[in-house]
PDB file of C-alpha atoms and ligand atoms in Angstrom:
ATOM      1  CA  UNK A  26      -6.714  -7.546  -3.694  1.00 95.00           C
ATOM      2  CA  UNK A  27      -3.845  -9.849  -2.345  1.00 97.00           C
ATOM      3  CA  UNK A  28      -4.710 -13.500  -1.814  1.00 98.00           C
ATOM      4  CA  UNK A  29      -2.592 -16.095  -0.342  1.00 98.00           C
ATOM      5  CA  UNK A  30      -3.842 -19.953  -1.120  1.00 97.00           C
ATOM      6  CA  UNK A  31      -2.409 -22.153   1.688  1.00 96.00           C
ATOM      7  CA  UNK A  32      -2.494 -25.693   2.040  1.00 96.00           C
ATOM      8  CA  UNK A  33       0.002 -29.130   2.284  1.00 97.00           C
ATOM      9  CA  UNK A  34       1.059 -30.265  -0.913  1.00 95.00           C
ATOM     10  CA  UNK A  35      -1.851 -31.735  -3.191  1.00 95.00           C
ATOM     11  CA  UNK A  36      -4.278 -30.093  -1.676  1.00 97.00           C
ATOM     12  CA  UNK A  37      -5.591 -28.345  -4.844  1.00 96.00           C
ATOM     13  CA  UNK A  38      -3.607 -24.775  -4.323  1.00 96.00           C
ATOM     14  CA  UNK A  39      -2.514 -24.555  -8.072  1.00 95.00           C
ATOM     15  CA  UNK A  40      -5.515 -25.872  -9.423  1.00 96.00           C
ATOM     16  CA  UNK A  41      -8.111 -24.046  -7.524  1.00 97.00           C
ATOM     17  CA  UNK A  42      -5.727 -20.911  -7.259  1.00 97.00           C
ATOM     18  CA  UNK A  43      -6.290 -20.326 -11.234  1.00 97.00           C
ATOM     19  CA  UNK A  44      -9.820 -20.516 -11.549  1.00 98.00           C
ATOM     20  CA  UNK A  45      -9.667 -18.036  -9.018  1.00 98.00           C
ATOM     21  CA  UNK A  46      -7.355 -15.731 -10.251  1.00 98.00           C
ATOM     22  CA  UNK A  47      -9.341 -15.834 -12.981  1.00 97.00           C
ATOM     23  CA  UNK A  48     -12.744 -14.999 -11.768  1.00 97.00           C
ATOM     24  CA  UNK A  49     -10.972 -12.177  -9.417  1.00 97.00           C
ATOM     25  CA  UNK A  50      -9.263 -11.079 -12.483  1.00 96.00           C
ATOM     26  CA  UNK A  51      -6.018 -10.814 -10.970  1.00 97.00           C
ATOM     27  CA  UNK A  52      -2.705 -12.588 -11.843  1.00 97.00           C
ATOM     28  CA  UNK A  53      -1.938 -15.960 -10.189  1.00 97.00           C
ATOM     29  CA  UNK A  54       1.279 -16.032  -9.136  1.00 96.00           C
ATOM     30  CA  UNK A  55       2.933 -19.793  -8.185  1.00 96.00           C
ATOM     31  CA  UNK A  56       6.484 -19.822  -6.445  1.00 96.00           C
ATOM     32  CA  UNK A  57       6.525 -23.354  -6.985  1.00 95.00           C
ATOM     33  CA  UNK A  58       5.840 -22.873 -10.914  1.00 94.00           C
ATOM     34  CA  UNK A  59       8.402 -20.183 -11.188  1.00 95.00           C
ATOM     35  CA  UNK A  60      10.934 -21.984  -9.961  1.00 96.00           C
ATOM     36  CA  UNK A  61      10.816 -25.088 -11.821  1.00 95.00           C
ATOM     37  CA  UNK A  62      10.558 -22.571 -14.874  1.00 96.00           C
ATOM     38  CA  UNK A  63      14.281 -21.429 -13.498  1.00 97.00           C
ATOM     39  CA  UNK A  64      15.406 -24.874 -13.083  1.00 96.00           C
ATOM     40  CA  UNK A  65      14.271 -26.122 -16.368  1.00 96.00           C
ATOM     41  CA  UNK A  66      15.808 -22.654 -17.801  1.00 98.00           C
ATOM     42  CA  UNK A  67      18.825 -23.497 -16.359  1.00 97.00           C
ATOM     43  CA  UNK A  68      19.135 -20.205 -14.807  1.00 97.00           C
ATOM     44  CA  UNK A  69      21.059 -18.787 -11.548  1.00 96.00           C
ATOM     45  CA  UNK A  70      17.640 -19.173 -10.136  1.00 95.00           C
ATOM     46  CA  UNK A  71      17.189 -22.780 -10.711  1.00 96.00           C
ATOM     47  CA  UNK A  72      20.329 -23.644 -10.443  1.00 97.00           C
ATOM     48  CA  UNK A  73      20.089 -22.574  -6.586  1.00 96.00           C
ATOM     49  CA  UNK A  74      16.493 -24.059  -6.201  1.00 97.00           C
ATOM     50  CA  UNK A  75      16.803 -27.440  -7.567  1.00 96.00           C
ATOM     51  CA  UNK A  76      18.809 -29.318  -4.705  1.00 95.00           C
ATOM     52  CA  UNK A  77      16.126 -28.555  -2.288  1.00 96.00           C
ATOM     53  CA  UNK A  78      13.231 -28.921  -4.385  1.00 95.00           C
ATOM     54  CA  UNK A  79      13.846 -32.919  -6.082  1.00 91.00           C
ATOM     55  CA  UNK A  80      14.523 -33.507  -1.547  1.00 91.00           C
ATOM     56  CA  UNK A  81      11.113 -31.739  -0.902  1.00 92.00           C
ATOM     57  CA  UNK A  82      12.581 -29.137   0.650  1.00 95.00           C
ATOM     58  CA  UNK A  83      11.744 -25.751   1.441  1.00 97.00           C
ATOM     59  CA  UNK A  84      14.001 -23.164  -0.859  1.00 98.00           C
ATOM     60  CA  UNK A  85      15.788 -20.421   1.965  1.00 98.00           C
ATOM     61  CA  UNK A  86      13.945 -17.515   2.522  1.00 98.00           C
ATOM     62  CA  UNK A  87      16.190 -15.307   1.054  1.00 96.00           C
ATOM     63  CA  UNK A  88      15.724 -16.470  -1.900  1.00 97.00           C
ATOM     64  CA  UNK A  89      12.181 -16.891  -2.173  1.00 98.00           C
ATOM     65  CA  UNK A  90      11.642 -13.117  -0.801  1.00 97.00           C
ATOM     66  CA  UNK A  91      13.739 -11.566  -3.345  1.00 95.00           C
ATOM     67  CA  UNK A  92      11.704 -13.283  -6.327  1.00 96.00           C
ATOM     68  CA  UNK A  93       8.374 -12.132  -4.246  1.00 96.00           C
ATOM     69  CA  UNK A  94       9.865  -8.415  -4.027  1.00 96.00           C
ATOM     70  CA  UNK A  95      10.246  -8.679  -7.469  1.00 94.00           C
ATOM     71  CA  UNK A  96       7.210  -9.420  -8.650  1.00 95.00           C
ATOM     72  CA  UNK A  97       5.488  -6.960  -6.350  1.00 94.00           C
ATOM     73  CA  UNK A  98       7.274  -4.271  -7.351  1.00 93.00           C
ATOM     74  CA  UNK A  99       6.465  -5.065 -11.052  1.00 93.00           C
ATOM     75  CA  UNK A 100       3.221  -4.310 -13.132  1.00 90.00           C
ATOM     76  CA  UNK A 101       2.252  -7.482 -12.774  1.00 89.00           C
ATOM     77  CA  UNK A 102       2.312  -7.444  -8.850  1.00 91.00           C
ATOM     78  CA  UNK A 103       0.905  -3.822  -8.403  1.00 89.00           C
ATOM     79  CA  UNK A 104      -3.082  -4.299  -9.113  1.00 90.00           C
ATOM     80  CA  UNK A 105      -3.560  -7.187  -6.579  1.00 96.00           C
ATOM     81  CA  UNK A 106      -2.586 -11.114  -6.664  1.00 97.00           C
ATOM     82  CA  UNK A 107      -2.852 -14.308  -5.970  1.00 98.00           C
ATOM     83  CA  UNK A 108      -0.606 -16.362  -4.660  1.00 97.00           C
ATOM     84  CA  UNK A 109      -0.019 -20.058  -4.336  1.00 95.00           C
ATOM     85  CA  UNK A 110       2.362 -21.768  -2.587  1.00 94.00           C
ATOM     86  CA  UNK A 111       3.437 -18.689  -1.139  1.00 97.00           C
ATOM     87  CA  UNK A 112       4.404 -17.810   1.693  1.00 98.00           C
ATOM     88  CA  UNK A 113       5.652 -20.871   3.246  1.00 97.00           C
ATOM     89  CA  UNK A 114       7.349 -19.555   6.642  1.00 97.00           C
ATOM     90  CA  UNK A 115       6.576 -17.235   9.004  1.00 96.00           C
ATOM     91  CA  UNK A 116       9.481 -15.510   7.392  1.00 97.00           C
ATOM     92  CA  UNK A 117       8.337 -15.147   4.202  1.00 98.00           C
ATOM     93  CA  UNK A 118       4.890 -14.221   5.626  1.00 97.00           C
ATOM     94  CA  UNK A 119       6.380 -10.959   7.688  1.00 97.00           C
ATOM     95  CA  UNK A 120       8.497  -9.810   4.560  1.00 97.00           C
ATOM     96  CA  UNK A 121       5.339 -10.011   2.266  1.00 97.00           C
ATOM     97  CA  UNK A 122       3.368  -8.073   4.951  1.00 97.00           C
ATOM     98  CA  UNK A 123       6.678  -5.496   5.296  1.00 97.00           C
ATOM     99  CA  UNK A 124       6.825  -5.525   0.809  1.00 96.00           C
ATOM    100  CA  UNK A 125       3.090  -5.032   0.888  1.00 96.00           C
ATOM    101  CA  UNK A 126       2.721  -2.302   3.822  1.00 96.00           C
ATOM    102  CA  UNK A 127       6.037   0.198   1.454  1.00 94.00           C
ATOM    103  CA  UNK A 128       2.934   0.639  -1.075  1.00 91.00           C
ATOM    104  CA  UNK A 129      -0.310   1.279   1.516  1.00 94.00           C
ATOM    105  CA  UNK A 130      -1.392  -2.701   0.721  1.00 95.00           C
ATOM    106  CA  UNK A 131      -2.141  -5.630   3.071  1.00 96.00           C
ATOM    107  CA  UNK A 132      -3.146  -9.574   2.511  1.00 97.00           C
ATOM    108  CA  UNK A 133      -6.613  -9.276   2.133  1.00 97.00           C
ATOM    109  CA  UNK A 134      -7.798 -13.012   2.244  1.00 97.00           C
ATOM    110  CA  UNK A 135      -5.316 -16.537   3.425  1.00 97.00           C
ATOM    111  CA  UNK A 136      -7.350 -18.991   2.172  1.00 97.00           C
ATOM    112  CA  UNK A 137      -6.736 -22.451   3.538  1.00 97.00           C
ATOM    113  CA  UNK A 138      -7.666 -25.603   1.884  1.00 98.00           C
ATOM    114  CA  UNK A 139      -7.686 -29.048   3.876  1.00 98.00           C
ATOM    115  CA  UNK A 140      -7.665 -32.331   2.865  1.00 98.00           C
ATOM    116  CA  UNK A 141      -7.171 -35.336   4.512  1.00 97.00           C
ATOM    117  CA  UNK A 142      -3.477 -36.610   4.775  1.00 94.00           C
ATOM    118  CA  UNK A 143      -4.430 -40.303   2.732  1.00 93.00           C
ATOM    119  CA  UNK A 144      -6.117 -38.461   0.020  1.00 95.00           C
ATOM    120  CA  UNK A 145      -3.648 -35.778  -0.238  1.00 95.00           C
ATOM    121  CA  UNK A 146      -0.490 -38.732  -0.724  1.00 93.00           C
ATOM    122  CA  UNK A 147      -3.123 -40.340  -2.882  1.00 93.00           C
ATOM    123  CA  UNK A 148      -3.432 -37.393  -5.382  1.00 93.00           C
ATOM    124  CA  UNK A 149       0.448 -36.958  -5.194  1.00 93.00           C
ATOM    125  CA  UNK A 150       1.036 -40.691  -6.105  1.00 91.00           C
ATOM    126  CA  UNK A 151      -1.377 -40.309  -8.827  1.00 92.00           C
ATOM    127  CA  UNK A 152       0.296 -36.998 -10.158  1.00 89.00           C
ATOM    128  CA  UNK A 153       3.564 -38.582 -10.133  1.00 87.00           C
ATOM    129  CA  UNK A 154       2.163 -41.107 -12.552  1.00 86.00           C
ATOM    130  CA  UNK A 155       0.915 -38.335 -14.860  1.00 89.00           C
ATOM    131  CA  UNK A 156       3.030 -35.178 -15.258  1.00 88.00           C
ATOM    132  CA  UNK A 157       6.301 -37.229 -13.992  1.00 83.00           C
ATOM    133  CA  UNK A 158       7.296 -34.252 -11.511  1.00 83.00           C
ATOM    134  CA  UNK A 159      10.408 -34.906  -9.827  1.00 82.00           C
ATOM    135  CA  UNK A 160       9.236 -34.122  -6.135  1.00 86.00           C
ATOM    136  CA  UNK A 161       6.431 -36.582  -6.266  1.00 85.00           C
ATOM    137  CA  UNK A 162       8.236 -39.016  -5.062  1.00 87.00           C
ATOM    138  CA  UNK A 163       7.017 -41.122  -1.700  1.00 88.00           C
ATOM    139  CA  UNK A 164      10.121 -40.195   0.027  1.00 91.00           C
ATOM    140  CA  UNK A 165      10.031 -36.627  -1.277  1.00 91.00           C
ATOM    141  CA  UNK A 166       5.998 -36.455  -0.573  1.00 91.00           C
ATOM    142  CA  UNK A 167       6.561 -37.667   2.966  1.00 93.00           C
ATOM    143  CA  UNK A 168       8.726 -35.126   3.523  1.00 95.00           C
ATOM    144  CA  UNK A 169       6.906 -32.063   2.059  1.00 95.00           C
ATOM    145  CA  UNK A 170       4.310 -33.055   4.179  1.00 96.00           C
ATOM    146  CA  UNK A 171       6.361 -33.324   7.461  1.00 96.00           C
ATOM    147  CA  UNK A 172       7.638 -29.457   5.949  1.00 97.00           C
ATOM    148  CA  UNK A 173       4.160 -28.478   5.631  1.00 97.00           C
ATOM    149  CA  UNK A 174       3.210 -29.465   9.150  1.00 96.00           C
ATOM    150  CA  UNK A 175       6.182 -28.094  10.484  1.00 97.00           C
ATOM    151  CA  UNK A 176       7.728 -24.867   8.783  1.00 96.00           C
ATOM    152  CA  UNK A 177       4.334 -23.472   7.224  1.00 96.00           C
ATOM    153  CA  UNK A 178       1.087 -24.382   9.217  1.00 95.00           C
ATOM    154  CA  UNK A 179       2.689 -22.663  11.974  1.00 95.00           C
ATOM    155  CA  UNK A 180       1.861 -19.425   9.553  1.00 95.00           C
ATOM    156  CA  UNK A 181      -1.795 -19.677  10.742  1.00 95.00           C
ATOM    157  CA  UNK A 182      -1.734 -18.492  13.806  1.00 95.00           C
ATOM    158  CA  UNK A 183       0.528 -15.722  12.138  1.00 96.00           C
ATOM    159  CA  UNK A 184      -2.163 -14.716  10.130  1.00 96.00           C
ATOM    160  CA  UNK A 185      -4.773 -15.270  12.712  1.00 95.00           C
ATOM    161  CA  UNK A 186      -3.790 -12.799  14.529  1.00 95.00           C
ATOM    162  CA  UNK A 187      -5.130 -10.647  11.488  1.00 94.00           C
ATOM    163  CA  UNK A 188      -8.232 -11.477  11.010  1.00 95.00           C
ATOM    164  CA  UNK A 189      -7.857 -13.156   7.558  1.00 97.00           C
ATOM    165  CA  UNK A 190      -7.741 -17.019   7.613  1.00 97.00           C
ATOM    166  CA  UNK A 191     -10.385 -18.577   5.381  1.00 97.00           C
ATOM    167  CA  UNK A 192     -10.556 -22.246   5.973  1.00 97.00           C
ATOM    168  CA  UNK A 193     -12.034 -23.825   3.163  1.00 98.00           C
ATOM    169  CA  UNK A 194     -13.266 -28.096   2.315  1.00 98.00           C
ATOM    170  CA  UNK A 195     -10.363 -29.111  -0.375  1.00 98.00           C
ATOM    171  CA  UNK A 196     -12.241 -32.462  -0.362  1.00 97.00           C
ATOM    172  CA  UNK A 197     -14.762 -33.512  -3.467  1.00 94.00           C
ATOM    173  CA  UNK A 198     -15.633 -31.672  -6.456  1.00 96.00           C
ATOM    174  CA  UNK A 199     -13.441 -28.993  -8.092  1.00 97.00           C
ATOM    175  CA  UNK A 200     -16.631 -26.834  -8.462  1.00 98.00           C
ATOM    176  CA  UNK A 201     -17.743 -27.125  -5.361  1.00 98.00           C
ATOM    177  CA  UNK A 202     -14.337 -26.156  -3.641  1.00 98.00           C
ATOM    178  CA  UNK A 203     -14.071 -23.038  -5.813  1.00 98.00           C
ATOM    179  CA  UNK A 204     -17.768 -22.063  -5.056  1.00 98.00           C
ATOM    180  CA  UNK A 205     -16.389 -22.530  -1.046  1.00 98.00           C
ATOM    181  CA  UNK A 206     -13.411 -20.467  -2.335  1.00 98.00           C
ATOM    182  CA  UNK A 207     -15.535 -17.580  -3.802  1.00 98.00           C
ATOM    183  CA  UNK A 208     -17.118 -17.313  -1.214  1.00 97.00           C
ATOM    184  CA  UNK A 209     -14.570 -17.462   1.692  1.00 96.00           C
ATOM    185  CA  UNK A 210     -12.796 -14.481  -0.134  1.00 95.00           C
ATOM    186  CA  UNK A 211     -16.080 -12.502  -1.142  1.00 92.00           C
ATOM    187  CA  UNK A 212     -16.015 -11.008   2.726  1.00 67.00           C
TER     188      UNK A 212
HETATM  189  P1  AMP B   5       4.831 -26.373  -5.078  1.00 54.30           P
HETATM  190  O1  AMP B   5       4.676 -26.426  -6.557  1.00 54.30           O
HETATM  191  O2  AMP B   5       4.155 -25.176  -4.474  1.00 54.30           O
HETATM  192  O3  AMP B   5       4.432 -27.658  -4.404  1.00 54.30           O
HETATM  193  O4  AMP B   5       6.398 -26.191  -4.785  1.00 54.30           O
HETATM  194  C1  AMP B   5       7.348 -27.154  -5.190  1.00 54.30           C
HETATM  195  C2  AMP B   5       8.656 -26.942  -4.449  1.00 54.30           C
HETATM  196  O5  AMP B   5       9.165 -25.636  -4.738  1.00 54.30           O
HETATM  197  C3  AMP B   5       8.552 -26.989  -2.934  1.00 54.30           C
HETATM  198  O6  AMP B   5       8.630 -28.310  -2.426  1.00 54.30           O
HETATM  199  C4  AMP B   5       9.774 -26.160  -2.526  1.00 54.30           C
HETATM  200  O7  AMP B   5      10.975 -26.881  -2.681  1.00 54.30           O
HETATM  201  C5  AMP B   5       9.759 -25.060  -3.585  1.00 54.30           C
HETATM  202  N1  AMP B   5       8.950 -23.897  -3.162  1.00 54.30           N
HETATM  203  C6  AMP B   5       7.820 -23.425  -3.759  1.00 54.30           C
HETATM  204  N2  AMP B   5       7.340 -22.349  -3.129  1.00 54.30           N
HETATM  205  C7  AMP B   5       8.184 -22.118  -2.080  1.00 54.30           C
HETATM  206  C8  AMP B   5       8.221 -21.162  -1.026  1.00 54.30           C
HETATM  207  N3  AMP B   5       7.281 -20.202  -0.896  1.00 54.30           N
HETATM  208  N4  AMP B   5       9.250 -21.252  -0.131  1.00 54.30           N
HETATM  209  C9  AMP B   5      10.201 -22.193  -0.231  1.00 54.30           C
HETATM  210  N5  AMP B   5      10.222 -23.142  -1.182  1.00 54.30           N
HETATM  211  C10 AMP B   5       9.224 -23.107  -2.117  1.00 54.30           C
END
């Protein structure tokens, strides 16, 4: 099974997207935690990412498909996974379909979780305090937002078209968003 978590920064994709993973028992893959793995690694990888991740930027396509390609065509990617953070243009979204489609597979489930803009710059803010990441920043949060709405929720009515948006309540309880999340990816 291949399942894509969608939705604006802080609205619960990493969170929610491992319990998941979990109870689907397939591997959660984050291109967001992977590449601050590179960066804090130091490697090529990082090294390319970091510039446009600390401005709350998207990283280009180009890169972003080749790490995707990568894992897809590794044991990790073969069985089915879950994705979060991923894909992020309409790009990325026909090369994952094209990487997919070489091996007979398809996205099964897009699940989308909303949240309300204040609450979602709330939970950022109040991240920030905690784990110190770079990118939660106001100015960098305003404009990952303003990236979201821009470059990536265009991607719905990509996927739309297929039959496979799930739009799911990101507000409230963690258990109750990841019963709404079973659920929405049960069909
Ligand atoms: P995230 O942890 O998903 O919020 O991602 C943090 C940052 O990593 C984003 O603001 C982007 O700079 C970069 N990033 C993560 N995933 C992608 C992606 N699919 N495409 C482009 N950039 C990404």
């Amino acid at each position: 099974m291949y399942v894509m978590i969608l939705g604006a920064p802080g609205s619960g994709k990493g969170t929610q997207g491992k319990i998941l993973a979990g109870h689907l028992g397939i591997p959660q893959v984050s291109t967001g935690d992977l590449l601050r793995a590179a960066v804090k690694a130091g490697t090529p990888l990082g090294k390319q990412a970091q510039g446009y991740m600390d401005k709350g930027l998207l990283v280009p396509d180009e890169v972003i498909i080749g790490l995707i390609r990568e894992i897809l065509d590794s044991d990790t990617g073969r069985g089915g996974v879950l994705m979060d953070g991923f894909p992020r243009t309409v790009a990325q979204a026909e090369a994952v379909d094209r990487i997919l489609g070489e091996k007979g597979n398809r996205v099964d489930h897009v699940a989308l979780l909303e949240v309300d803009e204040q609450e979602l710059v709330q939970r950022l803010l109040a991240r920030a305090a905690k784990e110190g990441r770079s990118d939660d920043n106001l100015e960098s949060i305003e404009r990952r937002l303003r990236v979201f709405h821009e470059q990536t929720e265009p991607l719905l009515a990509y996927y739309e078209t297929q039959g496979v948006v799930r739009r799911v309540a990101g507000m409230g309880d963690i258990d109750a968003i990841q019963q709404r999340l079973r659920v929405a990816v049960a069909g």
